[in-house]
Tab-separated table of C-alpha atoms in Angstrom:
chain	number	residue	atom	x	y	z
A	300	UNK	CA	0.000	0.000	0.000
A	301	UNK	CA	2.865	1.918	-0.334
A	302	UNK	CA	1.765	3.630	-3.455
A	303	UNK	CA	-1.016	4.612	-2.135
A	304	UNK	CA	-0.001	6.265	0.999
A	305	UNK	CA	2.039	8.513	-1.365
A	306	UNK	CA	-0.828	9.294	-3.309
A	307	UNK	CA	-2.868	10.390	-0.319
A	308	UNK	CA	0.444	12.216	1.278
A	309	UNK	CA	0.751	14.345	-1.830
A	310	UNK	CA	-2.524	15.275	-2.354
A	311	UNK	CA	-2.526	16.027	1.554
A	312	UNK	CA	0.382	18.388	0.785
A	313	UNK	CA	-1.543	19.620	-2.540
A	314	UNK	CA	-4.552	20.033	-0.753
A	315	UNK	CA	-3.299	22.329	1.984
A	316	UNK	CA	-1.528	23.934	-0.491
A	317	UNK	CA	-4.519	25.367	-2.605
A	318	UNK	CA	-6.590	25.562	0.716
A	319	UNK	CA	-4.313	28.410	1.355
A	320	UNK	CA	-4.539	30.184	-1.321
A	321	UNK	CA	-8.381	29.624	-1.015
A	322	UNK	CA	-7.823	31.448	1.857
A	323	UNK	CA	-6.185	34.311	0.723
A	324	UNK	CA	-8.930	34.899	-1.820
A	325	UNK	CA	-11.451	34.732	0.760
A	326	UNK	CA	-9.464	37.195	3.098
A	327	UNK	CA	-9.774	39.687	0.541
A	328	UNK	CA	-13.577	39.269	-0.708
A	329	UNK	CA	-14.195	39.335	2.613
A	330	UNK	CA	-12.222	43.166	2.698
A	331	UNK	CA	-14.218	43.862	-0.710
A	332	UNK	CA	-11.182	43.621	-2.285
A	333	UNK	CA	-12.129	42.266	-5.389
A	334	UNK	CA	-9.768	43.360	-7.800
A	335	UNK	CA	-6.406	42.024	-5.702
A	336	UNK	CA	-8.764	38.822	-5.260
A	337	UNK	CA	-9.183	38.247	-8.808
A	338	UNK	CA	-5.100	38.902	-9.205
A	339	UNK	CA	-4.632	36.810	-6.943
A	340	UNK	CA	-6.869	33.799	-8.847
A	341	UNK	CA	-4.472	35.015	-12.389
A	342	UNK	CA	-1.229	34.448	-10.481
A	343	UNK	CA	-2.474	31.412	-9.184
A	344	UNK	CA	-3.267	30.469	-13.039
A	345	UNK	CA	0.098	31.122	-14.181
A	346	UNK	CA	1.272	28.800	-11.225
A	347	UNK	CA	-0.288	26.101	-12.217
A	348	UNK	CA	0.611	26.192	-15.998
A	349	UNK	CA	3.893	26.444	-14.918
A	350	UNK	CA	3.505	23.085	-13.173
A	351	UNK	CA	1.658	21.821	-15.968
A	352	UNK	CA	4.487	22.572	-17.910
A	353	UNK	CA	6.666	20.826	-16.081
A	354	UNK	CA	4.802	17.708	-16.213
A	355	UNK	CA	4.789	17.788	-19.845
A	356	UNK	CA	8.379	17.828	-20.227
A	357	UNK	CA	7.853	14.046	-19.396
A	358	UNK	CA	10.920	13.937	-16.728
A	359	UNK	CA	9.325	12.823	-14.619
A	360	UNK	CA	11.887	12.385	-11.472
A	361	UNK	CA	13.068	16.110	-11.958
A	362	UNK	CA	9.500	17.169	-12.513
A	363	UNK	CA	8.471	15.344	-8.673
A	364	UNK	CA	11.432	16.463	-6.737
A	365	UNK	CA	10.365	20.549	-7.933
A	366	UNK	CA	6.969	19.839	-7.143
A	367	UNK	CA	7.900	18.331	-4.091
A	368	UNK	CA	10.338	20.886	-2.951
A	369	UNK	CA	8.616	23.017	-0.679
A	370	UNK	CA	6.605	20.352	1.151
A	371	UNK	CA	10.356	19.201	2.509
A	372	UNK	CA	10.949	21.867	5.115
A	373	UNK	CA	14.005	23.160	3.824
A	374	UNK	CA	15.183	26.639	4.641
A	375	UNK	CA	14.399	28.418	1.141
A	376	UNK	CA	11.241	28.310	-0.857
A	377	UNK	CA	11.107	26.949	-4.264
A	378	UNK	CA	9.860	28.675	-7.719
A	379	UNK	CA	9.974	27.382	-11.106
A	380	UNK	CA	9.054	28.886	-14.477
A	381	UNK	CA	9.444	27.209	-17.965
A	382	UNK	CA	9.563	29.493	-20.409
A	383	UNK	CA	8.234	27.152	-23.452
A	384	UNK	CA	5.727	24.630	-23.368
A	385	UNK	CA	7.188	21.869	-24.896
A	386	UNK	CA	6.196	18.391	-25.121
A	387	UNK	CA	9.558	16.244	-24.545
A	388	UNK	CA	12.791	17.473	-23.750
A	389	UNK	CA	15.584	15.062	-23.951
A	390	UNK	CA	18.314	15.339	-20.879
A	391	UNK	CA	20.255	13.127	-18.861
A	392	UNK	CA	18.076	12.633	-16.088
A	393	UNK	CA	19.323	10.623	-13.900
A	394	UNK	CA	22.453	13.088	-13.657
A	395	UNK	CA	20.432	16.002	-13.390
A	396	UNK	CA	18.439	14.854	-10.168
A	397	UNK	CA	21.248	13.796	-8.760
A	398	UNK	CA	22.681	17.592	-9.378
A	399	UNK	CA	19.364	19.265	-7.525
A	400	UNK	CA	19.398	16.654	-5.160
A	401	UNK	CA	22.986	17.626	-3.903
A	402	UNK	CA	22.152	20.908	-4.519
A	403	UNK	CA	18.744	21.224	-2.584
A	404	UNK	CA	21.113	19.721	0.324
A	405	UNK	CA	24.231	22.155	-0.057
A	406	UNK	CA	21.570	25.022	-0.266
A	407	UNK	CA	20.297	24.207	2.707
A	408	UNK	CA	23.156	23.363	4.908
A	409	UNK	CA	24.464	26.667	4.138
A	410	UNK	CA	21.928	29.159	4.234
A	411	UNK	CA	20.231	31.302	7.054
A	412	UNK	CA	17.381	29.970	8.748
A	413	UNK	CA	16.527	33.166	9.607
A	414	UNK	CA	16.539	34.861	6.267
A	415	UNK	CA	13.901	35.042	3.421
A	416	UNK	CA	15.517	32.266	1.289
A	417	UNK	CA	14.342	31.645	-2.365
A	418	UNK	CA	15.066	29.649	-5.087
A	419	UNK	CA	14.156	30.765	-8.312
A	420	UNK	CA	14.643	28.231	-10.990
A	421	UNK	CA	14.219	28.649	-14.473
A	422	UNK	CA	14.326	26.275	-17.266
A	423	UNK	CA	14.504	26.889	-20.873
A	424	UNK	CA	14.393	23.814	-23.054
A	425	UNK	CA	16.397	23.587	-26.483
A	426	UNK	CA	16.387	21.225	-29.394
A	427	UNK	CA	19.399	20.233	-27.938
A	428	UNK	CA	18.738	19.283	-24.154
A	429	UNK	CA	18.171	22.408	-21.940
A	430	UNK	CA	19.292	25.045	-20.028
A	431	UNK	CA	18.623	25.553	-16.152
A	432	UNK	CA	18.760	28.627	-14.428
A	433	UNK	CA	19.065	28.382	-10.366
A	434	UNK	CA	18.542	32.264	-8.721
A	435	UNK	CA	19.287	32.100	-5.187
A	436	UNK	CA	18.625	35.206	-2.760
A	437	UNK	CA	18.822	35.105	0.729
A	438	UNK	CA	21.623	34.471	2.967
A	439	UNK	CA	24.571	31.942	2.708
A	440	UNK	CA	26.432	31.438	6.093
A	441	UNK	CA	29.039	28.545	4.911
A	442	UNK	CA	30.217	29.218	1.500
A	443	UNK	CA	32.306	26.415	1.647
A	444	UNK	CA	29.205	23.853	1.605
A	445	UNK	CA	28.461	25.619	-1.565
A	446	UNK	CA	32.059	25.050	-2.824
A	447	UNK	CA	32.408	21.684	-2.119
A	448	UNK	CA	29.070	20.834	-4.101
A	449	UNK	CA	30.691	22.573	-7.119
A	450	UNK	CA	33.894	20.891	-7.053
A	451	UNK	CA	31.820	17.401	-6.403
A	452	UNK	CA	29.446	17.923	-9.734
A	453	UNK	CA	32.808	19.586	-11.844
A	454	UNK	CA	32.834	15.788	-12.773
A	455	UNK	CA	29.319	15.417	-14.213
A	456	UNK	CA	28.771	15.257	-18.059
A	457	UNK	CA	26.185	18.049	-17.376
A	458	UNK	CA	27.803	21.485	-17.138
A	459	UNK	CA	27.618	23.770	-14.205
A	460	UNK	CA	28.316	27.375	-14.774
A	461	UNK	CA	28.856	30.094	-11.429
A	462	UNK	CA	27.457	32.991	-13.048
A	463	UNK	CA	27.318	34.907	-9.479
A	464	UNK	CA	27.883	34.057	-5.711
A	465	UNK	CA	27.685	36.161	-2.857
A	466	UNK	CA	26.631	36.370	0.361
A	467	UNK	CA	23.474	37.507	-0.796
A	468	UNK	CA	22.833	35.399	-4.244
A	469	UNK	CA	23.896	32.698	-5.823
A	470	UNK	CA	23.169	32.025	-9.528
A	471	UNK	CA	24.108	28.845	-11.205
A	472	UNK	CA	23.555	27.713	-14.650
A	473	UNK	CA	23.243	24.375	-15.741
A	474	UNK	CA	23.578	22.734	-19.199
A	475	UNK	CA	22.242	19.281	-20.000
A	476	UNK	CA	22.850	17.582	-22.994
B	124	UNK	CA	10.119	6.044	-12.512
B	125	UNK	CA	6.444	4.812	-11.875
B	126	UNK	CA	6.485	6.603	-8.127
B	127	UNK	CA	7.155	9.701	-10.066
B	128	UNK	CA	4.530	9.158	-12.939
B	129	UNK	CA	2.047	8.351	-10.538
B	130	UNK	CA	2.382	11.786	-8.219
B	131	UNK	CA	2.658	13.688	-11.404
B	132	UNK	CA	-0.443	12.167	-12.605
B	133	UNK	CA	-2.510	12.751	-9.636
B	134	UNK	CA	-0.907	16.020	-8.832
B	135	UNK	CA	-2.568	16.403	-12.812
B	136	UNK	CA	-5.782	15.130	-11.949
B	137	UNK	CA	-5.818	17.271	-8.867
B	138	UNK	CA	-4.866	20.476	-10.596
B	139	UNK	CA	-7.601	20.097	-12.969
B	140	UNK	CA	-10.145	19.534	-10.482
B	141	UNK	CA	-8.734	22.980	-8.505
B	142	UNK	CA	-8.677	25.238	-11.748
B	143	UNK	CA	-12.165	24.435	-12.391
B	144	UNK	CA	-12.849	25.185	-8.606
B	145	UNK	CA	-11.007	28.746	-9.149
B	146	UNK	CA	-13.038	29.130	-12.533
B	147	UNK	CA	-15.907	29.115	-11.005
B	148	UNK	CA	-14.765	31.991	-8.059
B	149	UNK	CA	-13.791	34.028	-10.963
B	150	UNK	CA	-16.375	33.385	-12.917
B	151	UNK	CA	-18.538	35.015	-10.214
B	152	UNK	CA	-16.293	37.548	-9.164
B	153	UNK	CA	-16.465	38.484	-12.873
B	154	UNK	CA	-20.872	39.094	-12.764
B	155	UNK	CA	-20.057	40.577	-9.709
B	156	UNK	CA	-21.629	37.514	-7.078
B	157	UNK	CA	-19.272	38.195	-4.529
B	158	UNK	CA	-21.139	36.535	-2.043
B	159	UNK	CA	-21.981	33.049	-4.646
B	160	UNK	CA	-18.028	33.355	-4.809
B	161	UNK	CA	-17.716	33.012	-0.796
B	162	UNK	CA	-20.119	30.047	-0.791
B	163	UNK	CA	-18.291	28.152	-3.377
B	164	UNK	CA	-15.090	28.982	-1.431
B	165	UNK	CA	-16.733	27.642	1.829
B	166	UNK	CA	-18.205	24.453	0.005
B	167	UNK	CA	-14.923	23.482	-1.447
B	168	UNK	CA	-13.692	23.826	2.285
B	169	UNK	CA	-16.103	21.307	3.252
B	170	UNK	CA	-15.372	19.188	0.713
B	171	UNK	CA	-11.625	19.505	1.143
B	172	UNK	CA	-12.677	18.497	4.784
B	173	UNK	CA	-13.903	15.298	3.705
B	174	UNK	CA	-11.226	14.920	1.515
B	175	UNK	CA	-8.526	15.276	5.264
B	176	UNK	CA	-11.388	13.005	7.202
B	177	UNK	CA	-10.815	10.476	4.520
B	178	UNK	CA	-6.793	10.507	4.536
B	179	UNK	CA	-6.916	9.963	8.467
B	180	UNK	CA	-8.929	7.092	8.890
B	181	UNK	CA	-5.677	4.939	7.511
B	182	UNK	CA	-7.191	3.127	5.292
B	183	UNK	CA	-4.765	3.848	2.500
B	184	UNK	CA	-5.908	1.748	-0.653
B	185	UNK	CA	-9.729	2.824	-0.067
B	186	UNK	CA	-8.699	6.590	0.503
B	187	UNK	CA	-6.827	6.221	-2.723
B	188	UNK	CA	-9.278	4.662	-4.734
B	189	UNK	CA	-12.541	6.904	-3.845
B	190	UNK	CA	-10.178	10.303	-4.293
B	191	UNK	CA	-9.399	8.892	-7.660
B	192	UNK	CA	-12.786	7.826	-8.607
B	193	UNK	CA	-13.773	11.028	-10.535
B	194	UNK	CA	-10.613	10.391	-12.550
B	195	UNK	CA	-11.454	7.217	-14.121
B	196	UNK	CA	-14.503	8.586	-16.381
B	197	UNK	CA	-17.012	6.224	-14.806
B	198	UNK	CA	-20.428	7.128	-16.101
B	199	UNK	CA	-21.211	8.617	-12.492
B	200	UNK	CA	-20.167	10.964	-10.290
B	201	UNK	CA	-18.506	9.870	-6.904
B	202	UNK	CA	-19.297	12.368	-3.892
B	203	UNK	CA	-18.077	11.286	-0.178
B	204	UNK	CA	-18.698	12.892	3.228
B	205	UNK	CA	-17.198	11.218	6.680
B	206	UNK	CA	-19.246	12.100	9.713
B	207	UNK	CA	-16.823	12.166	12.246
B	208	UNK	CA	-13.532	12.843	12.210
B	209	UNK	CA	-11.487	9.881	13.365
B	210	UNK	CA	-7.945	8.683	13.816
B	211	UNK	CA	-8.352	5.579	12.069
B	212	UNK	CA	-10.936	2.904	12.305
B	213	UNK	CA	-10.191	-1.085	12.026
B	214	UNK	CA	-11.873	-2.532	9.413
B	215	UNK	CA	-11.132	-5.302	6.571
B	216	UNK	CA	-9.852	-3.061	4.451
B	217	UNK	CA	-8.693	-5.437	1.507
B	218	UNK	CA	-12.391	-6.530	1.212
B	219	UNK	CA	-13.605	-3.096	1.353
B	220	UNK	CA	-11.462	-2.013	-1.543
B	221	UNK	CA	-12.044	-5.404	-3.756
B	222	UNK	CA	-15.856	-4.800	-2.656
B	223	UNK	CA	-16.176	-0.707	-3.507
B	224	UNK	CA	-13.727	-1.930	-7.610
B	225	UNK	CA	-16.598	-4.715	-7.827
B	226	UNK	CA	-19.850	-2.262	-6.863
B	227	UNK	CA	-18.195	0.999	-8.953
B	228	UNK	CA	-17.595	-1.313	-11.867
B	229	UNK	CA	-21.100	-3.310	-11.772
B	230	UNK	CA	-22.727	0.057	-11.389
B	231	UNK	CA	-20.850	1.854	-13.848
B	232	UNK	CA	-21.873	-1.692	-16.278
B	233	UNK	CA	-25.682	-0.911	-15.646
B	234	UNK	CA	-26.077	3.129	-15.242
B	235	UNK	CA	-27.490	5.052	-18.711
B	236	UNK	CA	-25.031	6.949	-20.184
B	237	UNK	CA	-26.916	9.979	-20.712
B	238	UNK	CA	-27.969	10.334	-17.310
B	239	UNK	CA	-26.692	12.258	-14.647
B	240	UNK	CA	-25.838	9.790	-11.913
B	241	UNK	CA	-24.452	10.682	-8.724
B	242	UNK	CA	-22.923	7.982	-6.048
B	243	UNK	CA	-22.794	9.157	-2.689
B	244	UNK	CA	-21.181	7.662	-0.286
B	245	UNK	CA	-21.019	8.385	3.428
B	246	UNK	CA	-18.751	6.643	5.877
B	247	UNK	CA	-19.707	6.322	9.867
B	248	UNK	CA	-16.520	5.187	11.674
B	249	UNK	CA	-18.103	3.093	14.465
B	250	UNK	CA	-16.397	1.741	17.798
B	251	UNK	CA	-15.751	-1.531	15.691
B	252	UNK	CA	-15.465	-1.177	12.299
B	253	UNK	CA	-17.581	0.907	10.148
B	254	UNK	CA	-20.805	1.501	8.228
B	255	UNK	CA	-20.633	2.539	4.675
B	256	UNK	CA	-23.902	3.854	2.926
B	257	UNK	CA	-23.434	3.666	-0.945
B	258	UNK	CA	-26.320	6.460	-2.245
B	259	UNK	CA	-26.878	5.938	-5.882
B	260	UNK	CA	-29.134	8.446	-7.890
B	261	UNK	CA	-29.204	8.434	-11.909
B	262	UNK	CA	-30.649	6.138	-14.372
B	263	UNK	CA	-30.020	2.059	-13.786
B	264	UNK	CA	-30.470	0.039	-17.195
B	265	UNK	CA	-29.263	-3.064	-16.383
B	266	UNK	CA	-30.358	-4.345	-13.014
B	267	UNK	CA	-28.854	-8.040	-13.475
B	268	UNK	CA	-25.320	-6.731	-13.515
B	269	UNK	CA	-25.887	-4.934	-9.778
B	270	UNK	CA	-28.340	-8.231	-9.165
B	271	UNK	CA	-24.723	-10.502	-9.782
B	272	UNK	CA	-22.824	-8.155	-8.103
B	273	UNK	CA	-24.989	-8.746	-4.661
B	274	UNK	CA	-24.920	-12.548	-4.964
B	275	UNK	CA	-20.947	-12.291	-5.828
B	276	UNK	CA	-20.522	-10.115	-2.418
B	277	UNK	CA	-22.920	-12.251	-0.144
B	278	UNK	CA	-19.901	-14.266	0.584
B	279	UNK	CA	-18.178	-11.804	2.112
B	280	UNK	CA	-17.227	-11.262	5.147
B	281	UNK	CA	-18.713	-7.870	5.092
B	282	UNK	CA	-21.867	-7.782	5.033
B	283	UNK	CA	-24.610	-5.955	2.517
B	284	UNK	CA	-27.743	-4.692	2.686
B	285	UNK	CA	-29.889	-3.617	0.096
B	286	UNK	CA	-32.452	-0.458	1.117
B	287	UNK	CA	-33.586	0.440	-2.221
B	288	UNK	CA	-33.447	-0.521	-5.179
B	289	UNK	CA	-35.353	0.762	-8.219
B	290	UNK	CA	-34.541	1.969	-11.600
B	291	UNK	CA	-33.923	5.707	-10.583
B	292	UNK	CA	-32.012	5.290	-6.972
B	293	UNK	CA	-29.478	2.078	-5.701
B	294	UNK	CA	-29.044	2.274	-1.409
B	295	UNK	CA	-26.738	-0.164	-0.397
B	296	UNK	CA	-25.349	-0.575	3.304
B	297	UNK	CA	-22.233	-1.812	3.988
B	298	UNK	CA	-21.141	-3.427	7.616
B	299	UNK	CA	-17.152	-4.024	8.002
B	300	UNK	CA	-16.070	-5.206	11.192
C-alpha cells in the first residue's frame, strides 16, 4: 500500500496547499477587495501552468522532486518557471536529479534559517537538451558547503556554470545535454 | 520512474479539479456575485474536509481509490462525506477495496449513459469497524449486472444490505467489522 499512501500524502500536501490560497482569496472578498482577489486567482493560473508545464516535459523524477520541494521543510522556498511549453525534452536525467538533489542539500546546509531564502529556478528547453537557471537570494552562512558541491558535480557530463555568488545570491547555470 | 509518474499524474488530476474550482470563483467575481463566490469557497472547504477526514482514517488503498474515482470517467459521479472525524478505524480493508472496484464497476456496467448519476457515499466510523452507505441516484439500465454483483458479495465477510433498489435510486449498506 505503499503507493497509495504517497498518493494520499501528496494530495494532503496539494490540498493544503490550494486551501491556502483559497484562503487568501477569501481574506480579501471578505475586505471587498475584489480586484487584488481576482489577481490573486491570475497568479495562481500562471502557477499552475507552470507546473503543468513541467509535467509535460515528461521527466518525470526532476519534474516530482520541484513539485515536491517546498513540502520538505528546507530553509528556502522553491519557484519554477518554464519558459516554453514543450512536449519532450531530452536530458540526462538521472544526472540532473542527482545535481538538484545535492544541490537542494548544499543550499540548505548553508543558508540562514533566519533569512527570506528563495530559489528561483528557471528552465529553458532547447532542441538540444536544456538550459537551467538556479537564482538564489537570501543568505549563505558557509560558503564552503556551496564550494564543495561545485567541485563534487565539476565531474558530471552536465555542465555547471557560477554565473554569481555572494553572500546575498547565488546564480548557477546548468547545461544538459 | 512509476512513483514519479504516478504523483505527477494525480498532482494532474488534482490540478484540474482545482482550476475548475477557481473558474468558477472568478467566474462570479467576474458578474459581480461576490457573495456566490464566498459560498463556493466555503463548500470546497467542506469538501476539502472530507477529503482530510478520509486521509486519516488509515485506510490507505480505499482513501486512494474513492479520491481517484472522478478520474477514471465512470459514467457517475462519486461524492463522499465522513461524519466524524477519526484517527483511524479497524476494518477489513482489503475486502472493502475489492468490494467498492466490484460495486463501482457493476454500477458503472448498468447506469445510462446519458444520465446524470451521482454515487454518494457516506462513511460512519463506528467503535468496531464501520458503516458505509453507498447512495446511488441516476438512471439504472441493467439491473442483473448490480443483481450478480450482490450474490458475488454475499460471501463476504462484510456484510450488505440492500435499502432500495429501483430503476432511478441504488441504497446499499455496507457493515465491516
Amino acid at each position: 500500500m505503499e503507493k497509495e499512501w504517497n498518493i494520499i500524502e501528496v494530495l494532503r500536501h496539494s490540498r493544503h496547499d490550494w486551501l491556502n490560497k483559497l484562503q487568501l482569496i477569501k481574506g480579501n472578498l471578505d475586505l471587498n477587495r475584489i480586484d487584488r482577489a481576482k489577481a490573486i486567482i491570475d497568479e495562481i493560473v500562471v502557477e499552475s501552468q507552470n507546473e503543468s508545464r513541467l509535467s509535460n516535459l515528461q521527466l518525470p523524477a526532476f519534474a516530482a522532486l520541484l513539485m515536491k520541494a517546498n513540502w520538505e521543510n528546507y530553509l528556502f522556498q522553491v519557484e519554477y518557471e518554464i519558459l516554453e511549453d514543450t512536449n519532450a525534452i531530452r536530458v540526462n536525467e538521472r544526472e540532473l536529479v542527482t545535481w538538484a538533489n545535492l544541490f537542494f542539500d548544499s543550499l540548505n546546509a548553508s543558508v540562514a534559517m533566519e533569512a527570506e531564502n528563495l530559489l528561483a529556478i528557471t528552465i529553458v528547453p532547447l532542441k538540444e537538451g536544456a538550459r537551467f537557471f538556479f537564482d538564489f537570494r537570501g543568505i549563505i552562512k558557509e560558503k564552503e558547503r556551496i564550494e564543495q558541491f561545485l567541485i563534487d558535480v565539476s565531474r558530471f557530463a552536465i555542465e555547471t556554470s557560477v554565473k554569481e555568488f555572494t553572500e546575498h545570491e547565488l546564480a548557477v547555470e546548468v547545461y544538459s545535454p
